[in-house]
């Protein structure tokens, strides 16, 4: 059974790649830079966006991916940022990731020509989102220090798939048994030298560096990986 | 494409159900109670087991499910508890859940006749593990307060699939913007009245109630859901 399952999913991945390429062509035609933002559930992706998008000097839109609810889209809409919610619920009891076709279905609701930057907040999951490209230029993950030092070793594909790791909830470090040096060693073991930023989306510490990065990718000053 | 994907996975679920029933028959023959323990990455499943299994007055074994690494099995082995690690890595870039066949492949490595209780620690993921039964009698999830109040609403299937929610990392509550009453309202909205225990696997607070529950299910004093 197991081999069949893998085979079928490989076919799905081929179709996904074709649709992702079409999305990417649309993004490039509209000159909008697309960032795929991934993390485990509750790592703070939405709070990070709330903290950083307001007043950002680029025209930004957001696609929110969730299994269910419009909670995150509601939060982003309060920033007066155009946002589209994709709920994966109609699929197989709730798909655990966004795929290229789901993102494609959201594009007619966005005026790409009026955006410089589109952030796609993926479903909270450290496995499958890394396997499904959606046409993005940049892949970023948010990793919360509350999740433990071992996560790069346990979910290596996700940590390898991204070009930037936002290490969030730094404000909680004094209250955790978490050795930041050891965490960075684990990160370098699976993705040597990958760029990292230590932030607290709650207090705002470190957020300027992330905002600068968003501004640079929107201006296409950062070469897509 | 989307509809086809769902169809194929439904076939996979049928096969999974067949193998899960075979597992369950083996567990019942050996009179071992099986608990499927699920959570998001880093919610503290392994720490909870470290804190609660040592000195538990039942014969307990553990199956560790991860995408990669044997870190968790190494931690459990230090408790002198029989443990088998399943890495899902050989699958589709790392399966995001355990399925019944993976669990079945682990059974020859365990002496079921010498156990009263088997805890299966699933891959950290709030979506797919809820969709794949593995032959367990009880489904429990660990939900960390660091993940935010909204998680029951965003991952309703997982919160509905379990009969007990361990709300972990209670020691961090003073440092978070987390309204416990509101979280419980969300929990009751998706799974009214589901049993819950507030614990800290780090400090040990609330762990006695969880140990008592494990002892009761091992003695088959709790009727499987």
Coordinates of C-alpha atoms in Angstrom, one line a residue:
Chain A
X1 CA 0.0 0.0 0.0
X2 CA 2.7 2.4 1.0
X3 CA 4.5 2.4 -2.4
X4 CA 1.2 3.0 -4.3
X5 CA 0.5 6.0 -2.0
X6 CA 3.9 7.5 -2.8
X7 CA 3.5 7.0 -6.5
X8 CA 0.1 8.7 -6.7
X9 CA 1.4 11.7 -4.7
X10 CA 4.3 12.0 -7.1
X11 CA 1.8 12.4 -9.9
X12 CA 0.0 15.0 -7.8
X13 CA 3.3 16.8 -7.4
X14 CA 3.9 16.9 -11.2
X15 CA 0.5 18.6 -11.7
X16 CA 1.3 20.9 -8.8
X17 CA 4.5 22.0 -10.5
X18 CA 2.8 22.8 -13.7
X19 CA 0.2 25.0 -12.0
X20 CA 2.9 26.6 -9.8
X21 CA 4.8 27.6 -13.0
X22 CA 1.7 29.3 -14.3
X23 CA 1.2 31.2 -11.0
X24 CA 4.9 32.3 -11.1
X25 CA 4.4 33.6 -14.7
X26 CA 1.4 35.6 -13.6
X27 CA 3.3 37.0 -10.6
X28 CA 6.3 38.0 -12.8
X29 CA 4.0 39.6 -15.4
X30 CA 2.4 41.8 -12.6
X31 CA 5.9 42.4 -11.1
X32 CA 4.8 41.2 -7.7
X33 CA 7.2 39.4 -5.4
X34 CA 5.6 36.4 -3.6
X35 CA 6.7 35.1 -0.2
X36 CA 5.5 31.7 1.0
X37 CA 5.5 31.9 4.8
X38 CA 5.4 28.5 6.6
X39 CA 5.5 27.3 10.2
X40 CA 4.1 24.9 12.7
X41 CA 0.7 25.8 14.2
X42 CA 0.9 28.7 16.6
X43 CA 4.5 29.8 15.8
X44 CA 3.2 33.3 15.3
X45 CA 3.0 33.9 11.5
X46 CA -0.1 36.1 11.7
X47 CA 1.2 38.1 14.7
X48 CA 4.4 38.6 12.7
X49 CA 2.4 40.0 9.8
X50 CA 0.3 42.2 12.0
X51 CA 3.4 43.6 13.6
X52 CA 5.3 44.2 10.3
X53 CA 2.8 45.0 7.5
X54 CA 1.2 48.1 8.9
X55 CA 3.0 51.1 7.5
X56 CA 5.3 49.0 5.4
X57 CA 6.3 51.2 2.4
X58 CA 5.3 48.7 -0.2
X59 CA 1.9 47.7 -1.6
X60 CA 1.2 44.4 0.1
X61 CA -1.5 41.7 -0.2
X62 CA -1.9 38.5 1.8
X63 CA -3.3 35.0 1.1
X64 CA -4.3 33.2 4.3
X65 CA -4.3 29.4 4.2
X66 CA -6.1 27.5 7.0
X67 CA -7.9 24.2 7.4
X68 CA -10.9 26.1 8.7
X69 CA -12.1 29.5 9.9
X70 CA -11.4 33.1 8.6
X71 CA -9.8 34.2 11.9
X72 CA -6.5 35.1 10.3
X73 CA -8.0 36.9 7.3
X74 CA -10.1 38.9 9.7
X75 CA -6.9 39.9 11.6
X76 CA -5.1 40.9 8.5
X77 CA -8.1 42.8 7.1
X78 CA -8.0 45.1 10.1
X79 CA -4.6 46.3 8.8
X80 CA -6.4 47.5 5.7
X81 CA -4.4 45.1 3.6
X82 CA -6.1 43.2 0.8
X83 CA -6.5 39.6 1.9
X84 CA -8.0 36.4 0.6
X85 CA -8.7 33.4 2.8
X86 CA -8.3 29.8 1.5
X87 CA -9.9 27.2 3.7
X88 CA -8.7 23.7 2.7
X89 CA -11.6 22.1 4.6
X90 CA -13.5 20.9 1.5
X91 CA -10.6 18.6 0.7
X92 CA -9.7 15.4 2.4
X93 CA -10.9 16.3 5.9
X94 CA -8.8 19.4 5.5
X95 CA -5.7 19.5 3.4
X96 CA -2.6 20.1 5.6
X97 CA -0.9 22.5 3.1
X98 CA -1.7 24.9 0.3
X99 CA -1.1 23.7 -3.2
X100 CA -0.6 25.6 -6.4
X101 CA -4.1 25.1 -7.5
X102 CA -5.6 26.5 -4.3
X103 CA -3.4 29.6 -4.6
X104 CA -4.4 29.9 -8.3
X105 CA -8.1 29.9 -7.2
X106 CA -7.4 32.9 -5.0
X107 CA -5.7 35.0 -7.7
X108 CA -8.9 36.4 -9.3
X109 CA -9.7 38.0 -6.0
X110 CA -6.5 39.9 -5.9
X111 CA -5.4 42.9 -8.1
X112 CA -1.9 41.7 -8.7
X113 CA -1.1 44.8 -10.8
X114 CA -1.6 46.9 -7.7
X115 CA 0.7 45.0 -5.5
X116 CA 4.5 44.9 -5.0
X117 CA 4.5 42.1 -2.5
X118 CA 2.2 39.1 -1.8
X119 CA 2.6 37.1 1.3
X120 CA 1.1 33.6 1.3
X121 CA 0.6 32.4 4.9
X122 CA 0.5 28.6 4.6
X123 CA -1.4 26.1 6.7
X124 CA 0.4 25.5 10.0
X125 CA 2.4 22.4 9.5
X126 CA 6.1 21.5 9.4
X127 CA 5.9 18.7 6.8
X128 CA 3.8 19.0 3.6
X129 CA 3.9 22.8 2.9
X130 CA 7.6 22.3 2.1
X131 CA 6.7 19.8 -0.5
X132 CA 4.3 21.9 -2.5
X133 CA 5.6 24.9 -4.4
X134 CA 2.9 27.4 -5.2
X135 CA 4.8 29.7 -7.5
X136 CA 6.5 31.8 -4.8
X137 CA 9.8 33.6 -5.2
X138 CA 10.9 33.2 -1.6
X139 CA 10.2 30.6 1.1
X140 CA 10.5 31.7 4.7
X141 CA 9.7 29.8 7.8
X142 CA 8.8 31.0 11.3
X143 CA 10.2 28.8 14.1
X144 CA 9.1 29.5 17.6
X145 CA 11.6 28.9 20.5
X146 CA 8.7 27.3 22.5
X147 CA 8.9 24.4 20.0
X148 CA 12.2 23.2 21.3
X149 CA 15.8 23.0 20.1
X150 CA 15.4 19.8 18.2
X151 CA 13.0 20.9 15.5
X152 CA 15.5 21.4 12.6
X153 CA 16.7 17.7 13.1
X154 CA 13.1 16.4 13.3
X155 CA 11.7 18.3 10.3
X156 CA 14.8 18.8 8.1
X157 CA 13.0 19.2 4.8
X158 CA 11.1 22.3 6.0
X159 CA 14.3 23.9 7.4
X160 CA 16.1 23.1 4.1
X161 CA 13.3 24.4 1.9
X162 CA 13.5 27.9 3.1
X163 CA 16.0 30.7 2.6
X164 CA 15.2 32.5 5.8
X165 CA 14.3 31.3 9.3
X166 CA 12.5 33.7 11.6
X167 CA 13.1 32.6 15.1
X168 CA 10.1 34.0 17.0
X169 CA 9.0 34.4 20.6
X170 CA 12.4 35.5 21.7
X171 CA 10.7 37.3 24.6
X172 CA 9.9 33.9 26.1
X173 CA 13.6 32.7 26.2
X174 CA 14.1 33.6 29.8
X175 CA 11.3 31.3 30.8
X176 CA 12.3 28.3 28.7
X177 CA 14.9 25.6 28.8
X178 CA 16.1 26.5 25.3
X179 CA 19.8 26.8 24.3
X180 CA 19.8 29.2 21.4
X181 CA 23.4 28.2 20.4
X182 CA 22.4 24.5 20.3
X183 CA 19.4 25.4 18.2
X184 CA 21.5 27.3 15.7
X185 CA 23.9 24.3 15.6
X186 CA 21.0 22.0 14.7
X187 CA 19.9 24.6 12.1
X188 CA 23.3 24.6 10.5
X189 CA 23.5 20.8 10.6
X190 CA 20.5 20.6 8.2
X191 CA 20.9 23.9 6.3
X192 CA 24.4 25.3 6.7
X193 CA 24.5 29.1 7.0
X194 CA 20.8 29.7 6.3
X195 CA 19.9 33.2 7.1
X196 CA 18.2 33.7 10.4
X197 CA 16.6 36.5 12.4
X198 CA 15.8 36.4 16.1
X199 CA 12.5 38.3 16.7
X200 CA 9.6 38.8 19.0
X201 CA 6.4 39.5 17.1
X202 CA 4.9 40.4 20.5
X203 CA 7.4 43.0 21.7
X204 CA 8.6 44.0 18.2
X205 CA 12.2 43.2 18.9
X206 CA 14.1 42.3 15.7
X207 CA 11.1 43.2 13.5
X208 CA 12.9 46.1 11.7
X209 CA 15.3 43.6 10.1
X210 CA 12.4 41.5 8.8
X211 CA 10.6 44.6 7.5
X212 CA 13.8 45.6 5.7
X213 CA 14.0 42.2 4.1
X214 CA 10.4 42.4 3.0
X215 CA 11.1 45.8 1.5
X216 CA 14.1 44.5 -0.3
X217 CA 12.4 41.5 -1.8
X218 CA 9.5 43.7 -2.9
X219 CA 12.0 45.9 -4.7
X220 CA 13.5 42.7 -6.2
X221 CA 16.8 43.5 -4.6
X222 CA 17.1 40.0 -3.3
X223 CA 17.6 37.2 -5.9
X224 CA 15.0 34.5 -5.5
X225 CA 16.5 31.2 -4.3
Chain B
X1 CA -7.1 17.9 -10.0
X2 CA -8.3 18.5 -6.5
X3 CA -11.2 16.0 -6.8
X4 CA -9.0 13.2 -8.0
X5 CA -6.6 13.8 -5.2
X6 CA -9.4 13.4 -2.6
X7 CA -10.7 10.2 -4.3
X8 CA -7.3 8.5 -4.3
X9 CA -6.7 9.4 -0.6
X10 CA -10.1 7.9 0.2
X11 CA -9.0 4.6 -1.2
X12 CA -5.8 4.9 0.9
X13 CA -8.1 5.4 4.0
X14 CA -10.0 2.2 3.2
X15 CA -6.8 0.2 3.2
X16 CA -5.7 2.0 6.4
X17 CA -8.9 1.1 8.1
X18 CA -8.4 -2.6 7.3
X19 CA -4.9 -2.7 8.7
X20 CA -6.0 -0.7 11.7
X21 CA -8.6 -3.3 12.5
X22 CA -5.9 -6.0 12.3
X23 CA -3.7 -4.0 14.7
X24 CA -6.6 -3.5 17.1
X25 CA -7.3 -7.3 17.1
X26 CA -3.7 -8.0 18.0
X27 CA -3.8 -5.4 20.8
X28 CA -6.9 -6.9 22.2
X29 CA -5.6 -10.4 22.0
X30 CA -2.5 -9.3 24.0
X31 CA -4.7 -7.3 26.4
X32 CA -2.7 -4.1 25.8
X33 CA -4.4 -0.7 25.8
X34 CA -3.2 1.6 23.1
X35 CA -3.2 5.4 23.2
X36 CA -2.5 7.5 20.1
X37 CA -0.9 10.7 21.3
X38 CA -1.1 13.6 18.9
X39 CA -0.1 17.3 18.8
X40 CA 1.5 20.1 16.8
X41 CA 5.3 20.1 16.6
X42 CA 6.9 21.1 19.9
X43 CA 3.7 20.9 22.1
X44 CA 5.6 18.7 24.5
X45 CA 4.5 15.1 23.9
X46 CA 7.9 13.6 24.7
X47 CA 8.5 15.7 27.7
X48 CA 5.0 14.7 29.0
X49 CA 5.9 11.0 28.6
X50 CA 9.3 11.6 30.2
X51 CA 7.6 13.2 33.2
X52 CA 4.8 10.6 33.5
X53 CA 6.1 7.1 32.5
X54 CA 8.9 6.7 35.0
X55 CA 7.6 4.8 38.0
X56 CA 4.1 4.3 36.4
X57 CA 2.7 1.2 37.9
X58 CA 1.8 -0.4 34.6
X59 CA 4.0 -2.2 32.0
X60 CA 4.3 0.5 29.3
X61 CA 5.9 0.6 25.8
X62 CA 6.2 3.5 23.4
X63 CA 6.2 3.8 19.6
X64 CA 7.8 7.1 18.4
X65 CA 6.7 8.5 15.1
X66 CA 8.8 11.2 13.5
X67 CA 9.7 12.4 10.0
X68 CA 13.4 12.0 10.8
X69 CA 15.8 11.3 13.7
X70 CA 15.7 9.0 16.7
X71 CA 15.9 11.8 19.2
X72 CA 12.6 11.0 20.9
X73 CA 13.2 7.3 21.0
X74 CA 16.6 8.0 22.7
X75 CA 14.9 10.1 25.3
X76 CA 12.3 7.4 26.1
X77 CA 14.9 4.6 26.1
X78 CA 16.6 6.5 29.0
X79 CA 13.5 5.7 31.1
X80 CA 14.1 2.0 30.5
X81 CA 10.9 1.7 28.6
X82 CA 10.7 -0.4 25.5
X83 CA 10.5 1.9 22.5
X84 CA 10.4 1.6 18.7
X85 CA 11.1 4.5 16.4
X86 CA 9.3 4.9 13.1
X87 CA 10.7 7.4 10.8
X88 CA 8.4 8.3 8.0
X89 CA 11.2 9.8 5.9
X90 CA 11.4 7.0 3.3
X91 CA 7.9 8.0 2.1
X92 CA 6.8 11.0 0.2
X93 CA 9.5 13.4 1.4
X94 CA 8.5 12.4 4.9
X95 CA 4.9 11.4 5.7
X96 CA 3.2 13.9 8.0
X97 CA 1.4 11.2 10.1
X98 CA 1.7 7.6 11.2
X99 CA -0.6 5.2 9.3
X100 CA -1.8 1.8 10.4
X101 CA 0.7 0.0 8.2
X102 CA 3.7 1.9 9.7
X103 CA 2.4 1.0 13.2
X104 CA 2.0 -2.6 12.1
X105 CA 5.6 -2.7 10.9
X106 CA 6.7 -1.8 14.4
X107 CA 4.7 -4.5 16.2
X108 CA 7.2 -7.4 15.7
X109 CA 9.8 -5.3 17.7
X110 CA 7.5 -5.1 20.7
X111 CA 6.5 -7.9 23.1
X112 CA 2.8 -7.0 23.3
X113 CA 2.1 -9.8 25.7
X114 CA 4.4 -8.2 28.2
X115 CA 2.7 -4.8 28.1
X116 CA -0.4 -3.3 29.7
X117 CA -0.2 0.0 27.8
X118 CA 1.3 1.1 24.5
X119 CA 1.6 4.9 23.8
X120 CA 2.0 5.8 20.1
X121 CA 3.5 9.3 19.9
X122 CA 2.4 10.5 16.5
X123 CA 4.2 12.8 14.1
X124 CA 3.8 16.5 15.2
X125 CA 1.0 17.8 13.0
X126 CA -2.5 19.1 13.8
X127 CA -4.1 17.8 10.6
X128 CA -3.4 14.4 9.1
X129 CA -2.8 12.3 12.2
X130 CA -6.5 12.8 13.1
X131 CA -7.5 11.2 9.8
X132 CA -5.5 8.0 10.1
X133 CA -6.6 5.5 12.8
X134 CA -3.8 3.1 13.6
X135 CA -5.8 0.6 15.8
X136 CA -5.7 2.6 19.0
X137 CA -8.3 2.5 21.8
X138 CA -7.9 6.1 22.9
X139 CA -6.9 9.3 21.1
X140 CA -5.4 12.1 23.2
X141 CA -3.9 15.4 22.0
X142 CA -1.5 17.7 23.6
X143 CA -2.2 21.4 23.0
X144 CA 0.3 23.9 24.2
X145 CA -0.9 27.3 25.5
X146 CA 2.0 28.9 23.5
X147 CA 0.1 28.0 20.3
X148 CA -2.7 30.5 20.9
X149 CA -6.3 30.5 21.9
X150 CA -7.6 30.0 18.3
X151 CA -6.3 26.5 17.6
X152 CA -9.5 24.5 18.2
X153 CA -11.3 26.7 15.7
X154 CA -8.5 26.4 13.1
X155 CA -7.9 22.6 13.5
X156 CA -11.4 21.4 14.4
X157 CA -11.0 17.8 13.2
X158 CA -8.0 17.1 15.5
X159 CA -9.8 18.6 18.6
X160 CA -12.9 16.6 17.7
X161 CA -11.0 13.3 17.1
X162 CA -9.7 13.0 20.6
X163 CA -11.4 12.2 23.9
X164 CA -8.9 14.0 26.1
X165 CA -7.0 17.3 25.6
X166 CA -3.9 17.8 27.6
X167 CA -3.3 21.6 27.8
X168 CA 0.4 21.8 28.3
X169 CA 3.0 24.5 29.3
X170 CA 0.7 26.0 31.9
X171 CA 3.9 27.3 33.6
X172 CA 4.2 29.8 30.7
X173 CA 0.7 31.3 31.1
X174 CA 1.9 34.3 33.2
X175 CA 4.2 35.3 30.2
X176 CA 1.7 35.0 27.4
X177 CA -1.4 36.8 26.1
X178 CA -3.5 33.8 26.4
X179 CA -7.1 33.8 27.9
X180 CA -7.7 30.2 29.2
X181 CA -11.4 30.8 29.5
X182 CA -11.6 31.8 25.9
X183 CA -9.5 28.8 24.8
X184 CA -11.9 26.5 26.7
X185 CA -14.9 28.3 25.0
X186 CA -13.3 27.5 21.6
X187 CA -12.6 23.9 22.6
X188 CA -16.3 23.5 23.7
X189 CA -17.4 25.1 20.4
X190 CA -15.8 22.3 18.4
X191 CA -16.0 19.4 20.9
X192 CA -18.5 20.2 23.6
X193 CA -17.5 19.0 27.1
X194 CA -14.4 17.1 25.9
X195 CA -12.3 16.1 28.9
X196 CA -9.3 18.4 29.5
X197 CA -6.3 18.6 31.9
X198 CA -4.2 21.6 32.5
X199 CA -0.6 20.5 33.0
X200 CA 3.0 21.6 32.9
X201 CA 5.3 18.7 31.8
X202 CA 8.2 20.9 32.8
X203 CA 7.2 21.6 36.4
X204 CA 5.0 18.5 36.9
X205 CA 1.9 20.5 37.8
X206 CA -1.3 18.5 36.9
X207 CA 0.7 15.4 35.9
X208 CA -0.8 13.2 38.6
X209 CA -4.3 13.4 36.9
X210 CA -2.7 12.3 33.6
X211 CA -0.9 9.4 35.3
X212 CA -4.1 8.3 37.0
X213 CA -5.8 8.4 33.6
X214 CA -3.1 6.3 32.0
X215 CA -3.3 3.8 34.9
X216 CA -7.1 3.6 34.5
X217 CA -7.0 3.0 30.7
X218 CA -4.3 0.4 31.1
X219 CA -6.6 -1.4 33.6
X220 CA -9.4 -1.0 31.0
X221 CA -11.4 1.0 33.5
X222 CA -12.1 3.6 30.8
X223 CA -14.3 2.6 28.0
X224 CA -12.7 3.3 24.6
X225 CA -14.4 6.1 22.7

